[in-house]
mmCIF file of C-alpha atoms in Angstrom:
data_model
loop_
_atom_site.group_PDB
_atom_site.id
_atom_site.type_symbol
_atom_site.label_atom_id
_atom_site.label_comp_id
_atom_site.label_asym_id
_atom_site.label_seq_id
_atom_site.Cartn_x
_atom_site.Cartn_y
_atom_site.Cartn_z
ATOM 1 C CA MET Y 11 -20.463 -22.353 -10.066
ATOM 2 C CA VAL Y 12 -17.319 -23.158 -8.642
ATOM 3 C CA ASP Y 13 -15.580 -20.189 -8.107
ATOM 4 C CA LEU Y 14 -12.063 -21.252 -9.126
ATOM 5 C CA PRO Y 15 -9.238 -19.531 -9.230
ATOM 6 C CA ARG Y 16 -8.412 -18.224 -12.693
ATOM 7 C CA LYS Y 17 -5.066 -19.826 -13.877
ATOM 8 C CA LYS Y 18 -2.682 -16.771 -14.755
ATOM 9 C CA VAL Y 19 1.339 -16.101 -14.704
ATOM 10 C CA GLY Y 20 3.195 -14.305 -11.287
ATOM 11 C CA LEU Y 21 5.205 -11.520 -12.213
ATOM 12 C CA ILE Y 22 7.919 -10.651 -9.560
ATOM 13 C CA ALA Y 23 9.879 -7.606 -10.120
ATOM 14 C CA CYS Y 24 13.159 -7.290 -8.248
ATOM 15 C CA SER Y 25 12.252 -3.332 -7.632
ATOM 16 C CA GLY Y 26 15.538 -2.530 -6.727
ATOM 17 C CA GLU Y 27 15.734 0.747 -4.474
ATOM 18 C CA GLU Y 28 19.678 1.736 -5.629
ATOM 19 C CA LEU Y 29 19.871 1.124 -9.598
ATOM 20 C CA ALA Y 30 17.492 2.237 -12.144
ATOM 21 C CA CYS Y 31 17.263 -0.601 -13.633
ATOM 22 C CA GLY Y 32 15.212 -1.920 -10.503
ATOM 23 C CA THR Y 33 13.047 1.094 -11.273
ATOM 24 C CA LEU Y 34 12.543 0.080 -14.612
ATOM 25 C CA SER Y 35 11.486 -3.757 -13.653
ATOM 26 C CA ARG Y 36 9.063 -2.810 -11.521
ATOM 27 C CA VAL Y 37 7.544 -0.004 -14.299
ATOM 28 C CA ALA Y 38 7.415 -2.810 -16.610
ATOM 29 C CA VAL Y 39 6.010 -5.190 -14.244
ATOM 30 C CA ARG Y 40 3.329 -2.952 -13.742
ATOM 31 C CA GLN Y 41 2.776 -2.240 -18.116
ATOM 32 C CA VAL Y 42 1.572 -5.713 -17.625
ATOM 33 C CA LEU Y 43 -0.079 -6.055 -15.187
ATOM 34 C CA GLU Y 44 -2.145 -2.780 -15.594
ATOM 35 C CA SER Y 45 -2.529 -2.596 -19.488
ATOM 36 C CA LEU Y 46 -0.654 -5.485 -22.086
ATOM 37 C CA ARG Y 47 -2.075 -8.648 -19.951
ATOM 38 C CA PRO Y 48 -4.328 -7.800 -17.003
ATOM 39 C CA GLU Y 49 -6.250 -10.397 -17.267
ATOM 40 C CA ASP Y 50 -3.652 -12.534 -17.240
ATOM 41 C CA THR Y 51 -1.328 -11.547 -14.561
ATOM 42 C CA VAL Y 52 -0.890 -10.786 -10.483
ATOM 43 C CA THR Y 53 2.038 -9.724 -9.091
ATOM 44 C CA LEU Y 54 4.006 -10.245 -5.276
ATOM 45 C CA CYS Y 55 5.972 -7.660 -3.393
ATOM 46 C CA LEU Y 56 9.704 -9.385 -4.116
ATOM 47 C CA PRO Y 57 10.601 -8.961 0.049
ATOM 48 C CA LEU Y 58 6.829 -10.890 1.296
ATOM 49 C CA PHE Y 59 8.894 -13.933 0.330
ATOM 50 C CA LEU Y 60 10.518 -13.306 2.976
ATOM 51 C CA ALA Y 61 8.668 -11.194 5.219
ATOM 52 C CA GLY Y 62 5.482 -13.037 4.917
ATOM 53 C CA ASN Y 63 3.625 -16.180 5.708
ATOM 54 C CA GLU Y 64 2.544 -19.433 3.864
ATOM 55 C CA GLN Y 65 0.006 -18.138 2.014
ATOM 56 C CA GLU Y 66 1.979 -15.264 0.607
ATOM 57 C CA ARG Y 67 4.497 -18.124 0.071
ATOM 58 C CA ALA Y 68 2.233 -20.109 -1.718
ATOM 59 C CA PHE Y 69 2.410 -17.831 -4.771
ATOM 60 C CA ALA Y 70 4.817 -19.250 -6.939
ATOM 61 C CA ARG Y 71 3.360 -22.580 -6.080
ATOM 62 C CA PHE Y 72 0.174 -21.595 -7.260
ATOM 63 C CA TYR Y 73 1.432 -19.594 -10.311
ATOM 64 C CA PRO Y 74 3.627 -19.701 -12.567
ATOM 65 C CA THR Y 75 5.997 -16.937 -12.416
ATOM 66 C CA ILE Y 76 8.203 -14.826 -14.489
ATOM 67 C CA ALA Y 77 11.308 -12.892 -12.496
ATOM 68 C CA VAL Y 78 12.139 -9.872 -13.414
ATOM 69 C CA ASP Y 79 15.604 -8.881 -12.657
ATOM 70 C CA GLY Y 80 17.053 -5.402 -12.957
ATOM 71 C CA CYS Y 81 20.517 -6.988 -12.659
ATOM 72 C CA ASP Y 82 22.335 -10.014 -12.727
ATOM 73 C CA LYS Y 83 22.719 -10.661 -9.229
ATOM 74 C CA GLN Y 84 18.792 -12.079 -10.137
ATOM 75 C CA CYS Y 85 17.473 -11.528 -6.487
ATOM 76 C CA ALA Y 86 13.729 -11.675 -7.858
ATOM 77 C CA LYS Y 87 14.796 -14.942 -9.545
ATOM 78 C CA ARG Y 88 16.758 -16.380 -6.237
ATOM 79 C CA ALA Y 89 14.312 -15.747 -3.940
ATOM 80 C CA THR Y 90 10.801 -16.625 -5.951
ATOM 81 C CA GLU Y 91 13.423 -20.300 -6.351
ATOM 82 C CA LYS Y 92 14.459 -20.619 -2.532
ATOM 83 C CA TYR Y 93 10.978 -20.042 -0.814
ATOM 84 C CA SER Y 94 8.592 -20.538 -3.281
ATOM 85 C CA ALA Y 95 9.474 -22.544 -6.588
ATOM 86 C CA LYS Y 96 11.170 -22.747 -10.040
ATOM 87 C CA VAL Y 97 10.377 -19.608 -11.842
ATOM 88 C CA ALA Y 98 8.590 -20.774 -15.144
ATOM 89 C CA ALA Y 99 10.904 -17.670 -17.033
ATOM 90 C CA GLU Y 100 13.365 -14.737 -16.541
ATOM 91 C CA VAL Y 101 13.478 -11.093 -18.102
ATOM 92 C CA VAL Y 102 17.048 -9.612 -16.708
ATOM 93 C CA VAL Y 103 16.395 -5.896 -17.661
ATOM 94 C CA ASP Y 104 20.022 -4.219 -17.875
ATOM 95 C CA LYS Y 105 20.996 -6.876 -19.970
ATOM 96 C CA ALA Y 106 18.388 -7.473 -22.388
ATOM 97 C CA LEU Y 107 18.313 -3.502 -22.792
ATOM 98 C CA GLN Y 108 22.177 -3.510 -23.352
ATOM 99 C CA GLU Y 109 21.294 -6.081 -25.832
ATOM 100 C CA GLN Y 110 18.752 -4.150 -28.035
ATOM 101 C CA GLY Y 111 21.104 -1.107 -27.890
ATOM 102 C CA ILE Y 112 19.525 0.515 -25.368
ATOM 103 C CA ALA Y 113 21.210 3.215 -22.623
ATOM 104 C CA VAL Y 114 19.847 2.882 -18.774
ATOM 105 C CA HIS Y 115 20.212 6.784 -17.250
ATOM 106 C CA PRO Y 116 20.916 6.839 -13.717
ATOM 107 C CA GLN Y 117 17.682 9.889 -13.285
ATOM 108 C CA TRP Y 118 15.273 6.692 -14.007
ATOM 109 C CA ARG Y 119 15.819 5.196 -10.789
ATOM 110 C CA ARG Y 120 13.449 8.025 -9.433
ATOM 111 C CA GLN Y 121 11.325 8.815 -12.247
ATOM 112 C CA PRO Y 122 11.818 7.570 -15.488
ATOM 113 C CA ASP Y 123 11.442 10.302 -18.433
ATOM 114 C CA GLN Y 124 10.220 9.313 -21.167
ATOM 115 C CA SER Y 125 12.797 7.536 -22.977
ATOM 116 C CA GLY Y 126 13.054 5.186 -18.842
ATOM 117 C CA LEU Y 127 8.901 4.639 -19.859
ATOM 118 C CA GLU Y 128 9.850 3.164 -23.600
ATOM 119 C CA ALA Y 129 12.801 1.679 -22.035
ATOM 120 C CA ALA Y 130 10.068 -0.109 -19.531
ATOM 121 C CA ARG Y 131 7.767 -0.570 -22.228
ATOM 122 C CA TYR Y 132 10.544 -2.676 -24.381
ATOM 123 C CA ILE Y 133 10.776 -4.917 -21.340
ATOM 124 C CA ALA Y 134 6.994 -4.722 -20.509
ATOM 125 C CA GLU Y 135 6.903 -6.501 -24.143
ATOM 126 C CA ARG Y 136 9.094 -9.075 -23.857
ATOM 127 C CA ILE Y 137 7.024 -10.448 -20.174
ATOM 128 C CA ALA Y 138 3.757 -10.142 -22.308
ATOM 129 C CA VAL Y 139 4.694 -12.699 -24.861
ATOM 130 C CA GLN Y 140 6.114 -14.760 -22.165
ATOM 131 C CA VAL Y 141 2.749 -14.746 -20.326
ATOM 132 C CA ASP Y 142 1.647 -15.468 -23.409
ATOM 133 C CA GLN Y 143 3.775 -18.701 -24.282
ATOM 134 C CA ILE Y 144 3.084 -19.763 -20.413
ATOM 135 C CA LEU Y 145 -0.880 -19.332 -21.246
ATOM 136 C CA GLY Y 146 -0.276 -21.359 -24.303
ATOM 137 C CA HIS Y 147 -2.562 -18.339 -25.902
ATOM 138 C CA GLU Y 148 -2.466 -16.168 -29.109
ATOM 139 C CA HIS Y 149 -2.618 -12.564 -28.916
ATOM 140 C CA PRO Y 150 -1.806 -10.595 -31.416
ATOM 141 C CA GLY Y 151 2.029 -9.186 -31.521
ATOM 142 C CA PRO Y 152 3.243 -7.297 -28.859
ATOM 143 C CA THR Y 153 3.945 -3.851 -30.844
ATOM 144 C CA ALA Y 154 0.187 -4.520 -31.351
ATOM 145 C CA ARG Y 155 -0.723 -4.153 -28.090
ATOM 146 C CA VAL Y 156 1.259 -1.885 -27.211
ATOM 147 C CA GLY Y 157 -1.248 1.467 -29.546
ATOM 148 C CA GLU Y 158 -3.405 -0.568 -27.047
ATOM 149 C CA GLN Y 159 -2.064 0.462 -24.326
ATOM 150 C CA GLN Y 160 -1.766 3.770 -25.179
ATOM 151 C CA GLU Y 161 -5.180 4.706 -25.180
ATOM 152 C CA ALA Y 162 -5.589 2.313 -21.645
ATOM 153 C CA GLN Y 163 -2.871 4.552 -19.578
ATOM 154 C CA THR Y 164 -5.270 6.781 -19.242
ATOM 155 C CA ALA Y 165 -8.169 4.341 -17.363
ATOM 156 C CA PRO Y 166 -5.530 1.364 -16.385
ATOM 157 C CA ALA Y 167 -6.628 -2.006 -15.421
ATOM 158 C CA PRO Y 168 -7.024 -2.441 -11.520
ATOM 159 C CA ALA Y 169 -3.783 -4.546 -11.673
ATOM 160 C CA THR Y 170 -3.709 -7.504 -8.989
ATOM 161 C CA CYS Y 171 -2.123 -7.743 -5.962
ATOM 162 C CA SER Y 172 -1.340 -11.307 -4.652
ATOM 163 C CA CYS Y 173 -1.462 -10.446 -1.103
ATOM 164 C CA ALA Y 174 -5.396 -10.064 -2.020
ATOM 165 C CA SER Y 175 -5.824 -12.865 -3.461
ATOM 166 C CA GLY Y 176 -6.631 -15.230 -1.398
ATOM 167 C CA ILE Y 177 -4.872 -18.242 -2.808
ATOM 168 C CA PRO Y 178 -7.010 -20.904 -0.100
ATOM 169 C CA VAL Y 179 -4.219 -22.872 1.337
ATOM 170 C CA THR Y 180 -5.595 -26.300 3.435
ATOM 171 C CA GLN Y 181 -3.582 -28.419 5.398
ATOM 172 C CA ILE Y 182 -4.496 -32.085 5.608
ATOM 173 C CA PRO Y 183 -2.900 -35.777 5.918
ATOM 174 C CA VAL Y 184 -0.876 -37.446 3.347
ATOM 175 C CA GLY Y 185 0.224 -40.451 4.409
ATOM 176 C CA GLU Y 186 2.079 -39.913 7.286
ATOM 177 C CA ARG Y 187 2.404 -36.410 6.930
ATOM 178 C CA LEU Y 188 0.359 -33.011 7.145
ATOM 179 C CA VAL Y 189 0.542 -31.495 3.213
ATOM 180 C CA ASP Y 190 -0.474 -27.794 2.092
ATOM 181 C CA ILE Y 191 -3.069 -27.777 -0.628
ATOM 182 C CA LEU Y 192 -3.374 -25.214 -2.984
ATOM 183 C CA ALA Y 193 -7.488 -24.586 -3.495
ATOM 184 C CA LEU Y 194 -8.193 -27.243 -2.171
ATOM 185 C CA GLU Y 195 -12.358 -26.523 -1.432
ATOM 186 C CA PRO Y 196 -13.191 -25.605 -4.651
ATOM 187 C CA LEU Y 197 -11.400 -27.948 -6.745
ATOM 188 C CA LEU Y 198 -13.002 -30.109 -4.567
ATOM 189 C CA THR Y 199 -16.657 -28.740 -5.330
ATOM 190 C CA LEU Y 200 -15.598 -28.414 -8.966
ATOM 191 C CA VAL Y 201 -14.684 -32.494 -9.150
ATOM 192 C CA HIS Y 202 -18.466 -32.452 -7.280
ATOM 193 C CA GLU Y 203 -19.923 -30.489 -9.932
ATOM 194 C CA GLN Y 204 -18.752 -32.063 -12.898
ATOM 195 C CA ALA Y 205 -19.424 -35.663 -11.729
ATOM 196 C CA PRO Y 206 -21.331 -36.009 -8.364
ATOM 197 C CA ALA Y 207 -23.180 -39.308 -9.026
ATOM 198 C CA ARG Y 208 -20.537 -41.941 -9.969
ATOM 199 C CA ASN Y 209 -17.119 -43.169 -7.995
ATOM 200 C CA ASP Y 210 -15.887 -44.775 -10.493
ATOM 201 C CA GLY Y 211 -12.364 -43.184 -11.390
ATOM 202 C CA LEU Y 212 -13.124 -40.362 -8.444
ATOM 203 C CA GLY Y 213 -9.821 -40.555 -7.357
ATOM 204 C CA ALA Y 214 -8.020 -40.475 -10.880
ATOM 205 C CA LYS Y 215 -10.444 -36.978 -11.298
ATOM 206 C CA LEU Y 216 -9.300 -35.453 -7.751
ATOM 207 C CA LEU Y 217 -5.883 -36.352 -8.754
ATOM 208 C CA GLN Y 218 -6.448 -34.774 -12.048
ATOM 209 C CA ALA Y 219 -7.761 -31.460 -10.231
ATOM 210 C CA ILE Y 220 -5.622 -31.410 -7.681
ATOM 211 C CA LYS Y 221 -2.285 -31.261 -9.817
ATOM 212 C CA VAL Y 222 -3.379 -28.415 -11.838
ATOM 213 C CA TYR Y 223 -2.152 -26.150 -8.358
ATOM 214 C CA ASN Y 224 -0.200 -28.223 -6.653
ATOM 215 C CA ASP Y 225 3.668 -30.234 -7.629
ATOM 216 C CA ILE Y 226 2.792 -34.078 -6.357
ATOM 217 C CA SER Y 227 5.690 -36.848 -7.548
ATOM 218 C CA PRO Y 228 4.390 -39.543 -9.395
ATOM 219 C CA GLU Y 229 5.782 -42.020 -6.332
ATOM 220 C CA ALA Y 230 3.077 -39.649 -4.339
ATOM 221 C CA GLU Y 231 -0.035 -39.351 -6.076
ATOM 222 C CA PRO Y 232 -1.333 -43.339 -4.799
ATOM 223 C CA GLU Y 233 -1.413 -41.744 -0.998
ATOM 224 C CA TYR Y 234 -2.528 -38.200 -1.984
ATOM 225 C CA GLU Y 235 -5.629 -39.771 -4.212
ATOM 226 C CA GLN Y 236 -6.151 -41.797 -0.904
ATOM 227 C CA ALA Y 237 -6.630 -38.493 1.112
ATOM 228 C CA LEU Y 238 -8.709 -36.090 -1.472
ATOM 229 C CA LEU Y 239 -11.005 -39.302 -1.568
ATOM 230 C CA ARG Y 240 -11.240 -38.732 1.936
ATOM 231 C CA GLU Y 241 -11.468 -35.319 1.768
ATOM 232 C CA TYR Y 242 -14.436 -35.470 -0.591
ATOM 233 C CA ARG Y 243 -16.598 -37.944 1.217
ATOM 234 C CA GLN Y 244 -15.937 -35.855 4.607
ATOM 235 C CA ARG Y 245 -17.600 -32.887 2.437
ATOM 236 C CA PHE Y 246 -20.037 -34.880 -0.086
ATOM 237 C CA GLY Y 247 -20.464 -38.272 1.715
ATOM 238 C CA LYS Y 248 -24.191 -39.018 1.361
ATOM 239 C CA GLU Y 249 -23.885 -38.127 -2.232
ATOM 240 C CA ALA Y 250 -19.737 -39.958 -3.810
ATOM 241 C CA MET Q 17 29.933 0.048 14.988
ATOM 242 C CA SER Q 18 28.151 2.641 13.388
ATOM 243 C CA ASP Q 19 28.635 5.128 11.354
ATOM 244 C CA ASN Q 20 26.563 7.803 12.384
ATOM 245 C CA SER Q 21 27.440 10.264 9.812
ATOM 246 C CA HIS Q 22 25.489 9.009 7.054
ATOM 247 C CA VAL Q 23 22.192 6.763 7.146
ATOM 248 C CA LEU Q 24 20.805 4.009 4.988
ATOM 249 C CA VAL Q 25 17.094 5.174 4.535
ATOM 250 C CA ILE Q 26 15.139 1.911 2.860
ATOM 251 C CA PRO Q 27 11.914 2.192 1.336
ATOM 252 C CA CYS Q 28 9.674 -1.094 1.051
ATOM 253 C CA SER Q 29 9.790 -2.892 -2.327
ATOM 254 C CA GLY Q 30 6.044 -2.570 -2.656
ATOM 255 C CA VAL Q 31 4.480 -2.824 -5.860
ATOM 256 C CA GLY Q 32 0.912 -3.969 -5.426
ATOM 257 C CA LYS Q 33 -0.268 -0.514 -4.020
ATOM 258 C CA PRO Q 34 0.253 2.967 -4.581
ATOM 259 C CA LEU Q 35 1.494 3.791 -1.078
ATOM 260 C CA GLY Q 36 4.652 1.419 -1.212
ATOM 261 C CA SER Q 37 5.676 4.041 -4.614
ATOM 262 C CA VAL Q 38 4.827 7.087 -2.049
ATOM 263 C CA ALA Q 39 7.756 5.331 0.675
ATOM 264 C CA ARG Q 40 9.592 4.753 -2.400
ATOM 265 C CA GLU Q 41 9.594 8.571 -3.782
ATOM 266 C CA ALA Q 42 10.093 9.615 0.020
ATOM 267 C CA ALA Q 43 13.416 8.386 0.284
ATOM 268 C CA TYR Q 44 14.854 9.576 -2.640
ATOM 269 C CA GLN Q 45 13.274 12.877 -2.078
ATOM 270 C CA VAL Q 46 15.948 12.455 1.167
ATOM 271 C CA ILE Q 47 18.715 11.152 0.003
ATOM 272 C CA GLU Q 48 18.995 12.963 -3.433
ATOM 273 C CA ASP Q 49 17.405 16.437 -2.614
ATOM 274 C CA LEU Q 50 17.233 16.343 1.734
ATOM 275 C CA ARG Q 51 20.149 15.121 3.110
ATOM 276 C CA PRO Q 52 22.468 14.284 0.185
ATOM 277 C CA GLY Q 53 25.533 13.066 0.809
ATOM 278 C CA MET Q 54 24.694 12.267 4.125
ATOM 279 C CA THR Q 55 21.692 9.555 2.815
ATOM 280 C CA ASP Q 56 21.790 6.715 0.912
ATOM 281 C CA THR Q 57 20.034 3.441 0.443
ATOM 282 C CA VAL Q 58 20.340 -0.322 -0.193
ATOM 283 C CA CYS Q 59 18.117 -2.600 -2.480
ATOM 284 C CA LEU Q 60 16.078 -4.112 0.242
ATOM 285 C CA SER Q 61 15.549 -7.782 -2.029
ATOM 286 C CA LEU Q 62 19.625 -7.669 -1.738
ATOM 287 C CA LEU Q 63 19.380 -7.555 2.062
ATOM 288 C CA THR Q 64 16.407 -10.369 1.750
ATOM 289 C CA MET Q 65 18.614 -12.749 0.423
ATOM 290 C CA GLY Q 66 21.789 -11.977 2.224
ATOM 291 C CA ASP Q 67 24.039 -10.718 -0.435
ATOM 292 C CA ALA Q 68 27.552 -9.848 1.973
ATOM 293 C CA GLU Q 69 27.870 -6.209 0.654
ATOM 294 C CA ALA Q 70 24.086 -4.858 1.676
ATOM 295 C CA GLN Q 71 24.503 -6.529 4.999
ATOM 296 C CA GLU Q 72 27.791 -5.033 5.883
ATOM 297 C CA LYS Q 73 25.819 -1.610 5.583
ATOM 298 C CA VAL Q 74 23.419 -2.162 7.438
ATOM 299 C CA ARG Q 75 25.265 -3.628 10.129
ATOM 300 C CA THR Q 76 27.525 -0.438 10.008
ATOM 301 C CA HIS Q 77 24.924 2.272 9.255
ATOM 302 C CA PRO Q 78 22.229 3.849 11.256
ATOM 303 C CA THR Q 79 18.769 2.387 9.362
ATOM 304 C CA ILE Q 80 16.061 4.034 8.650
ATOM 305 C CA THR Q 81 12.467 1.987 7.187
ATOM 306 C CA ILE Q 82 9.559 3.671 5.388
ATOM 307 C CA ASP Q 83 7.178 1.235 5.203
ATOM 308 C CA GLY Q 84 3.596 1.353 2.210
ATOM 309 C CA CYS Q 85 1.443 -0.967 4.558
ATOM 310 C CA ALA Q 86 1.068 -2.432 7.466
ATOM 311 C CA LYS Q 87 2.749 -6.147 6.778
ATOM 312 C CA ALA Q 88 5.873 -3.853 7.411
ATOM 313 C CA CYS Q 89 9.146 -5.930 4.947
ATOM 314 C CA ALA Q 90 11.468 -3.032 4.874
ATOM 315 C CA TYR Q 91 11.274 -3.344 8.939
ATOM 316 C CA LYS Q 92 10.874 -6.837 8.853
ATOM 317 C CA ASN Q 93 14.197 -7.578 6.399
ATOM 318 C CA VAL Q 94 16.248 -5.262 8.328
ATOM 319 C CA GLN Q 95 15.885 -6.686 11.353
ATOM 320 C CA SER Q 96 16.161 -10.336 10.262
ATOM 321 C CA THR Q 97 19.559 -8.888 9.644
ATOM 322 C CA GLY Q 98 20.008 -8.801 12.969
ATOM 323 C CA VAL Q 99 19.379 -5.314 12.825
ATOM 324 C CA GLU Q 100 16.894 -3.525 14.308
ATOM 325 C CA PRO Q 101 16.324 -0.307 12.582
ATOM 326 C CA THR Q 102 17.317 3.157 14.092
ATOM 327 C CA ALA Q 103 13.404 4.380 12.885
ATOM 328 C CA ASP Q 104 10.864 2.877 11.058
ATOM 329 C CA LEU Q 105 8.168 5.202 9.339
ATOM 330 C CA GLN Q 106 4.558 3.870 7.893
ATOM 331 C CA VAL Q 107 3.687 5.928 4.663
ATOM 332 C CA VAL Q 108 -0.466 5.682 6.080
ATOM 333 C CA ASP Q 109 0.526 7.953 9.182
ATOM 334 C CA THR Q 110 1.257 10.246 6.972
ATOM 335 C CA TYR Q 111 -1.649 9.950 4.892
ATOM 336 C CA ARG Q 112 -4.395 9.848 8.228
ATOM 337 C CA GLU Q 113 -2.442 13.795 8.564
ATOM 338 C CA HIS Q 114 -3.225 14.150 4.573
ATOM 339 C CA ARG Q 115 -6.191 12.565 3.269
ATOM 340 C CA GLU Q 116 -7.110 14.918 0.944
ATOM 341 C CA LEU Q 117 -3.411 13.638 -1.239
ATOM 342 C CA LYS Q 118 -4.917 10.763 -2.536
ATOM 343 C CA VAL Q 119 -2.991 8.428 -4.569
ATOM 344 C CA PRO Q 120 -4.053 7.676 -8.072
ATOM 345 C CA ALA Q 121 -1.354 4.881 -9.187
ATOM 346 C CA VAL Q 122 1.323 2.642 -8.602
ATOM 347 C CA ILE Q 123 3.886 3.855 -11.445
ATOM 348 C CA ASP Q 124 2.950 7.232 -11.531
ATOM 349 C CA ILE Q 125 2.043 8.514 -8.095
ATOM 350 C CA GLY Q 126 0.773 12.104 -9.643
ATOM 351 C CA GLU Q 127 1.035 15.710 -7.553
ATOM 352 C CA THR Q 128 -0.910 14.506 -4.669
ATOM 353 C CA GLY Q 129 1.293 11.246 -4.027
ATOM 354 C CA ARG Q 130 4.930 13.128 -4.397
ATOM 355 C CA GLU Q 131 3.168 16.353 -2.373
ATOM 356 C CA LEU Q 132 2.544 13.594 0.175
ATOM 357 C CA ALA Q 133 5.597 12.101 -0.284
ATOM 358 C CA CYS Q 134 6.841 15.539 0.222
ATOM 359 C CA HIS Q 135 5.440 15.712 3.079
ATOM 360 C CA LEU Q 136 7.118 11.832 4.686
ATOM 361 C CA ALA Q 137 10.331 12.797 3.730
ATOM 362 C CA ASP Q 138 10.596 15.797 5.611
ATOM 363 C CA LYS Q 139 9.747 13.330 9.134
ATOM 364 C CA VAL Q 140 12.168 10.962 7.735
ATOM 365 C CA ALA Q 141 15.212 14.231 7.260
ATOM 366 C CA LYS Q 142 14.320 15.067 10.822
ATOM 367 C CA GLU Q 143 14.837 11.734 12.116
ATOM 368 C CA VAL Q 144 18.220 11.821 9.749
ATOM 369 C CA ASP Q 145 18.731 14.645 11.491
ATOM 370 C CA ARG Q 146 18.026 13.925 14.674
ATOM 371 C CA ILE Q 147 20.706 10.686 14.340
ATOM 372 C CA VAL Q 148 23.567 12.533 13.421
ATOM 373 C CA GLU Q 149 23.609 14.745 15.706
ATOM 374 C CA GLY Q 150 23.973 11.970 17.975
ATOM 375 C CA GLY Q 151 20.030 12.004 19.392
ATOM 376 C CA ASP Q 152 19.920 8.505 18.907
#
């Protein structure tokens, strides 16, 4: 059985230390990770995009991401798009709360009180709806899920931090270039397990599998197909 | 030119691990409780994204970074602006001295987490005093 990474949504909070809405961004993200959509989401500490390595920057190419920003400077969105890939959705906390008529209190910066946690919950519910839309999942309405969260707060699910998620990145030659491929090994194994004996359409199958997690332009597809066939035959040569 | 009368305390923005939240709480304890008026913070992500005002603050004030894990994002991101942090503290060093203070979660670090942050904040406050008094 192939241990293929499950498709999840990456949540990136700005966590802005100067502002109450920065704290709410991280609290809301943790609520989604721990209680509302623990099976469908992972996170990454935002400054890792700059301080981290290729694996950490591969995060947003591997996962569709939602940027959760405290203010209109939108550091989380801008950093994700600068260092990794375009975000799938975005939430700006101060704007969203203002639209809802929720006043933000400066003391929430350090520790949100009950009303601060409720404001974060409102943001978390919005994020959960976006997660469902991105993954095409059907969930009960967010309000129904909030009741579940109340119970879950005593024993939150272990939230996933992407710096321990182990997205495998493999560099292979494609045409004249060396290219990073996300999840190459499990995807090759998956294709092999599904259709091990036949060469018919093997290149197209490999390409289809790899494209789930890697952005490949249509004009580059023939080169990628050749490269993937070569990698596949190196691993399963006798059988392919 | 550095204005040593005002010190920036910049914690990591760790959202994945409880010790990141301890770094954040320790920073707030220093800024709001222990050394108000002589310390401040800037959003690490804003600094990272090259915000001119945030970068100017870091260039003109001594900076103490607090990191929640070995990836040391606060330290590295301040350093990437061309400024060496005046002091750099790791939560785990304080945790090694107080292993009984387990931190239960990221959102609510609990009493033990706040106590751990308190020990760390004392260290940060001493660094602030050393810098302001001209020890650096």
